[in-house]
CSV table of C-alpha atoms in Angstrom, one decimal:
chain,number,residue,atom,x,y,z
J,1,UNK,CA,44.3,53.6,31.6
J,2,UNK,CA,47.2,51.2,30.9
J,3,UNK,CA,46.5,48.0,29.0
J,4,UNK,CA,47.1,45.7,32.0
J,5,UNK,CA,44.6,47.7,34.1
J,6,UNK,CA,42.1,47.7,31.2
J,7,UNK,CA,42.5,43.9,30.8
J,8,UNK,CA,41.8,43.4,34.5
J,9,UNK,CA,38.7,45.6,34.3
J,10,UNK,CA,37.3,43.8,31.3
J,11,UNK,CA,37.9,40.4,32.7
J,12,UNK,CA,36.1,41.4,35.9
J,13,UNK,CA,33.3,43.2,34.1
J,14,UNK,CA,32.6,40.0,32.1
J,15,UNK,CA,32.7,37.9,35.3
J,16,UNK,CA,35.1,35.6,33.5
J,17,UNK,CA,38.4,35.8,35.2
J,18,UNK,CA,39.0,32.2,34.5
J,19,UNK,CA,38.4,32.7,30.8
J,20,UNK,CA,41.5,33.5,28.9
J,21,UNK,CA,40.1,35.7,26.1
J,22,UNK,CA,37.2,38.1,26.4
J,23,UNK,CA,35.5,40.5,24.0
J,24,UNK,CA,36.2,44.2,24.4
J,25,UNK,CA,35.1,47.3,22.4
J,26,UNK,CA,37.2,47.9,19.3
J,27,UNK,CA,37.8,51.6,20.1
J,28,UNK,CA,39.0,50.7,23.6
J,29,UNK,CA,41.4,48.1,22.3
J,30,UNK,CA,42.6,50.4,19.5
J,31,UNK,CA,43.4,53.2,21.9
J,32,UNK,CA,45.7,51.0,23.9
J,33,UNK,CA,47.5,49.2,21.1
J,34,UNK,CA,50.5,50.4,19.0
J,35,UNK,CA,50.4,47.7,16.3
J,36,UNK,CA,48.4,48.6,13.2
J,37,UNK,CA,47.9,47.1,9.7
J,38,UNK,CA,45.5,49.3,7.6
J,39,UNK,CA,46.7,48.4,4.1
J,40,UNK,CA,47.1,52.1,3.2
J,41,UNK,CA,50.7,51.5,2.0
J,42,UNK,CA,49.2,49.8,-1.1
J,43,UNK,CA,48.1,51.7,-4.2
J,44,UNK,CA,44.4,52.7,-4.1
J,45,UNK,CA,42.9,50.6,-6.8
J,46,UNK,CA,39.1,49.8,-7.2
J,47,UNK,CA,37.9,46.3,-6.7
J,48,UNK,CA,39.1,43.7,-7.4
J,49,UNK,CA,42.3,45.5,-6.6
J,50,UNK,CA,45.6,43.7,-6.7
J,51,UNK,CA,46.5,40.2,-5.7
J,52,UNK,CA,49.1,39.9,-3.0
J,53,UNK,CA,51.6,37.0,-3.3
J,54,UNK,CA,53.6,35.8,-0.4
J,55,UNK,CA,53.3,36.7,3.3
J,56,UNK,CA,52.3,40.2,4.4
J,57,UNK,CA,54.6,41.7,7.0
J,58,UNK,CA,53.7,44.5,9.5
J,59,UNK,CA,55.7,45.6,12.6
J,60,UNK,CA,55.5,42.7,15.0
J,61,UNK,CA,53.1,40.6,12.9
J,62,UNK,CA,53.0,38.5,9.8
J,63,UNK,CA,49.8,37.8,7.9
J,64,UNK,CA,49.2,34.6,5.9
J,65,UNK,CA,46.5,32.1,5.1
J,66,UNK,CA,47.2,29.4,7.7
J,67,UNK,CA,49.5,28.3,10.4
J,68,UNK,CA,52.3,25.8,9.6
J,69,UNK,CA,51.1,22.3,10.5
J,70,UNK,CA,47.5,23.1,9.3
J,71,UNK,CA,46.1,22.0,6.0
J,72,UNK,CA,44.0,24.6,4.1
J,73,UNK,CA,41.4,22.9,1.9
J,74,UNK,CA,38.4,24.2,0.1
J,75,UNK,CA,34.8,23.2,1.0
J,76,UNK,CA,31.7,24.7,-0.6
J,77,UNK,CA,33.7,27.6,-1.9
J,78,UNK,CA,35.4,28.5,1.4
J,79,UNK,CA,38.8,27.9,2.9
J,80,UNK,CA,38.9,25.5,5.8
J,81,UNK,CA,41.8,25.1,8.2
J,82,UNK,CA,42.4,21.6,9.6
J,83,UNK,CA,45.0,20.3,12.0
J,84,UNK,CA,47.1,21.7,14.8
J,85,UNK,CA,49.9,24.2,14.4
J,86,UNK,CA,53.5,23.0,14.7
J,87,UNK,CA,56.0,24.9,16.8
J,88,UNK,CA,57.7,27.3,16.6
J,89,UNK,CA,54.5,28.9,15.3
J,90,UNK,CA,54.7,30.4,11.8
J,91,UNK,CA,52.3,31.3,9.0
J,92,UNK,CA,52.3,30.2,5.4
J,93,UNK,CA,50.7,30.9,2.1
J,94,UNK,CA,50.1,28.6,-0.9
J,95,UNK,CA,51.5,28.9,-4.4
J,96,UNK,CA,48.6,31.1,-5.4
J,97,UNK,CA,47.8,34.6,-4.1
J,98,UNK,CA,45.9,34.3,-0.8
J,99,UNK,CA,45.0,38.0,-0.4
J,100,UNK,CA,43.8,40.9,-2.4
J,101,UNK,CA,43.9,44.6,-1.5
J,102,UNK,CA,41.5,47.1,-3.0
J,103,UNK,CA,39.7,50.3,-2.2
J,104,UNK,CA,36.6,49.3,-0.3
J,105,UNK,CA,33.6,51.7,-0.6
J,106,UNK,CA,32.2,50.5,2.7
J,107,UNK,CA,35.3,51.4,4.7
J,108,UNK,CA,36.2,54.4,2.5
J,109,UNK,CA,39.8,53.1,2.4
J,110,UNK,CA,41.9,50.2,1.3
J,111,UNK,CA,40.9,46.8,2.8
J,112,UNK,CA,42.0,43.2,2.4
J,113,UNK,CA,40.0,40.4,0.9
J,114,UNK,CA,41.1,36.9,1.8
J,115,UNK,CA,41.0,34.7,-1.3
J,116,UNK,CA,39.2,31.4,-1.3
J,117,UNK,CA,39.4,28.3,-3.4
J,118,UNK,CA,38.1,30.1,-6.5
J,119,UNK,CA,41.1,32.5,-6.4
J,120,UNK,CA,41.5,36.1,-7.4
J,121,UNK,CA,40.2,35.8,-10.9
J,122,UNK,CA,36.6,35.0,-9.9
J,123,UNK,CA,34.3,37.1,-7.9
J,124,UNK,CA,33.3,34.0,-6.0
J,125,UNK,CA,36.9,33.7,-4.7
J,126,UNK,CA,37.4,37.2,-3.4
J,127,UNK,CA,36.6,37.4,0.3
J,128,UNK,CA,36.1,33.6,0.9
J,129,UNK,CA,39.5,32.7,2.2
J,130,UNK,CA,41.1,32.1,5.6
J,131,UNK,CA,43.6,34.3,7.5
J,132,UNK,CA,46.3,33.6,10.0
J,133,UNK,CA,48.1,36.2,12.2
J,134,UNK,CA,51.5,35.3,13.7
J,135,UNK,CA,52.9,37.7,16.3
J,136,UNK,CA,56.6,38.3,16.8
J,137,UNK,CA,56.0,38.9,20.5
J,138,UNK,CA,53.0,37.4,22.3
J,139,UNK,CA,50.2,39.9,22.5
J,140,UNK,CA,47.4,40.6,25.0
J,141,UNK,CA,45.1,42.6,22.8
J,142,UNK,CA,43.8,42.2,19.2
J,143,UNK,CA,41.1,44.0,17.2
J,144,UNK,CA,39.9,44.3,13.6
J,145,UNK,CA,37.1,45.8,11.5
J,146,UNK,CA,35.2,43.5,9.2
J,147,UNK,CA,32.7,44.1,6.4
J,148,UNK,CA,30.5,41.1,5.8
J,149,UNK,CA,28.2,42.5,3.1
J,150,UNK,CA,26.4,45.7,2.1
J,151,UNK,CA,22.9,46.3,3.4
J,152,UNK,CA,20.2,44.7,1.3
J,153,UNK,CA,16.8,46.5,1.6
J,154,UNK,CA,15.1,44.2,-0.9
J,155,UNK,CA,16.3,41.1,1.0
J,156,UNK,CA,17.5,39.3,-2.1
J,157,UNK,CA,20.9,38.3,-0.8
J,158,UNK,CA,21.5,35.7,1.9
J,159,UNK,CA,22.3,36.8,5.4
J,160,UNK,CA,26.0,37.0,6.5
J,161,UNK,CA,27.4,33.7,7.7
J,162,UNK,CA,29.4,32.8,10.8
J,163,UNK,CA,33.0,33.8,11.5
J,164,UNK,CA,35.4,31.8,13.7
J,165,UNK,CA,38.5,33.2,15.4
J,166,UNK,CA,40.9,30.7,17.0
J,167,UNK,CA,43.5,31.9,19.5
J,168,UNK,CA,46.7,29.8,20.0
J,169,UNK,CA,49.5,29.8,22.6
J,170,UNK,CA,53.2,29.3,22.1
J,171,UNK,CA,52.8,25.5,22.1
J,172,UNK,CA,50.2,25.6,19.4
J,173,UNK,CA,47.5,24.8,21.9
J,174,UNK,CA,44.0,26.3,21.3
J,175,UNK,CA,43.4,28.9,24.0
J,176,UNK,CA,40.0,30.1,22.8
J,177,UNK,CA,37.5,29.9,20.0
J,178,UNK,CA,35.2,32.8,19.3
J,179,UNK,CA,32.2,32.4,16.9
J,180,UNK,CA,30.5,35.6,15.8
J,181,UNK,CA,27.5,36.2,13.6
J,182,UNK,CA,28.0,39.6,11.9
J,183,UNK,CA,25.3,41.8,10.5
J,184,UNK,CA,25.6,43.6,7.2
J,185,UNK,CA,28.0,46.5,6.9
J,186,UNK,CA,31.0,47.2,9.1
J,187,UNK,CA,31.5,45.2,12.3
J,188,UNK,CA,34.1,45.9,14.9
J,189,UNK,CA,35.6,43.2,17.1
J,190,UNK,CA,38.1,43.5,19.9
J,191,UNK,CA,39.6,41.0,22.3
J,192,UNK,CA,41.8,41.1,25.5
J,193,UNK,CA,43.6,38.1,26.9
J,194,UNK,CA,45.1,37.3,30.3
J,195,UNK,CA,47.6,34.9,28.8
J,196,UNK,CA,50.0,35.4,25.8
J,197,UNK,CA,48.5,35.0,22.4
J,198,UNK,CA,51.0,33.8,19.8
J,199,UNK,CA,48.8,33.3,16.8
J,200,UNK,CA,45.2,33.8,15.6
J,201,UNK,CA,43.3,32.2,12.7
J,202,UNK,CA,40.1,33.5,11.1
J,203,UNK,CA,37.8,31.4,9.0
J,204,UNK,CA,34.2,31.9,7.9
J,205,UNK,CA,31.2,30.9,5.8
J,206,UNK,CA,29.9,34.3,4.7
J,207,UNK,CA,28.1,33.9,1.3
J,208,UNK,CA,29.0,37.5,0.3
J,209,UNK,CA,32.7,37.3,1.3
J,210,UNK,CA,34.4,39.4,3.8
J,211,UNK,CA,36.9,42.3,3.8
J,212,UNK,CA,39.0,43.3,6.8
J,213,UNK,CA,40.7,46.6,7.7
J,214,UNK,CA,42.4,48.4,10.6
J,215,UNK,CA,43.9,45.4,12.4
J,216,UNK,CA,45.1,46.4,15.8
J,217,UNK,CA,47.4,44.5,18.2
J,218,UNK,CA,49.6,45.1,21.2
J,219,UNK,CA,53.3,45.2,20.6
J,220,UNK,CA,54.3,44.6,24.2
J,221,UNK,CA,54.6,41.1,25.6
J,222,UNK,CA,52.7,39.9,28.7
J,223,UNK,CA,55.0,39.3,31.6
J,224,UNK,CA,52.7,37.1,33.7
């Protein structure tokens, strides 16, 4: 099934034709998207891995910590993005590393840890940061895998906290906000949109920190 037909089917199935962005199974989105960032091009190094300075580029996408026009400030140990993006939309990183890549036992492969206010040097900084995705062409599909924390049979660690994804159009206008409450372990998230997505931000308040892997996105632009 082509991506356009899949999008129509998911919108209809959710009874939300008027809604721009809808959730879809990760595997379904992944099967229909050519864009992939899986961090396997980096050396396989145990945690804490290596700090990544500057923007991270993949075919058709650039990964940073925020969108130009937004202010990234720390609150309670987490990155917080404030303000509206300027146009043309682009991503930025600060003077310090905003991302670390390391071998992640939960994924069984390399994964990325967004770095928060405490930075790479402290365990409290790894996984507490914000992420921003800027697409060279507007996309209609996006998915990622996220690890919030390992299972805790003794119940001594706090439960995972909320995660927010914000979807923006070419004018920097907010198209959709998605709030998710992950469980422990690996979580898969997928999204389809009836209107072009130009950028996405991800922020969270998960006490254990997050790691992301296998980012999928469409490389073809919507024509409607």
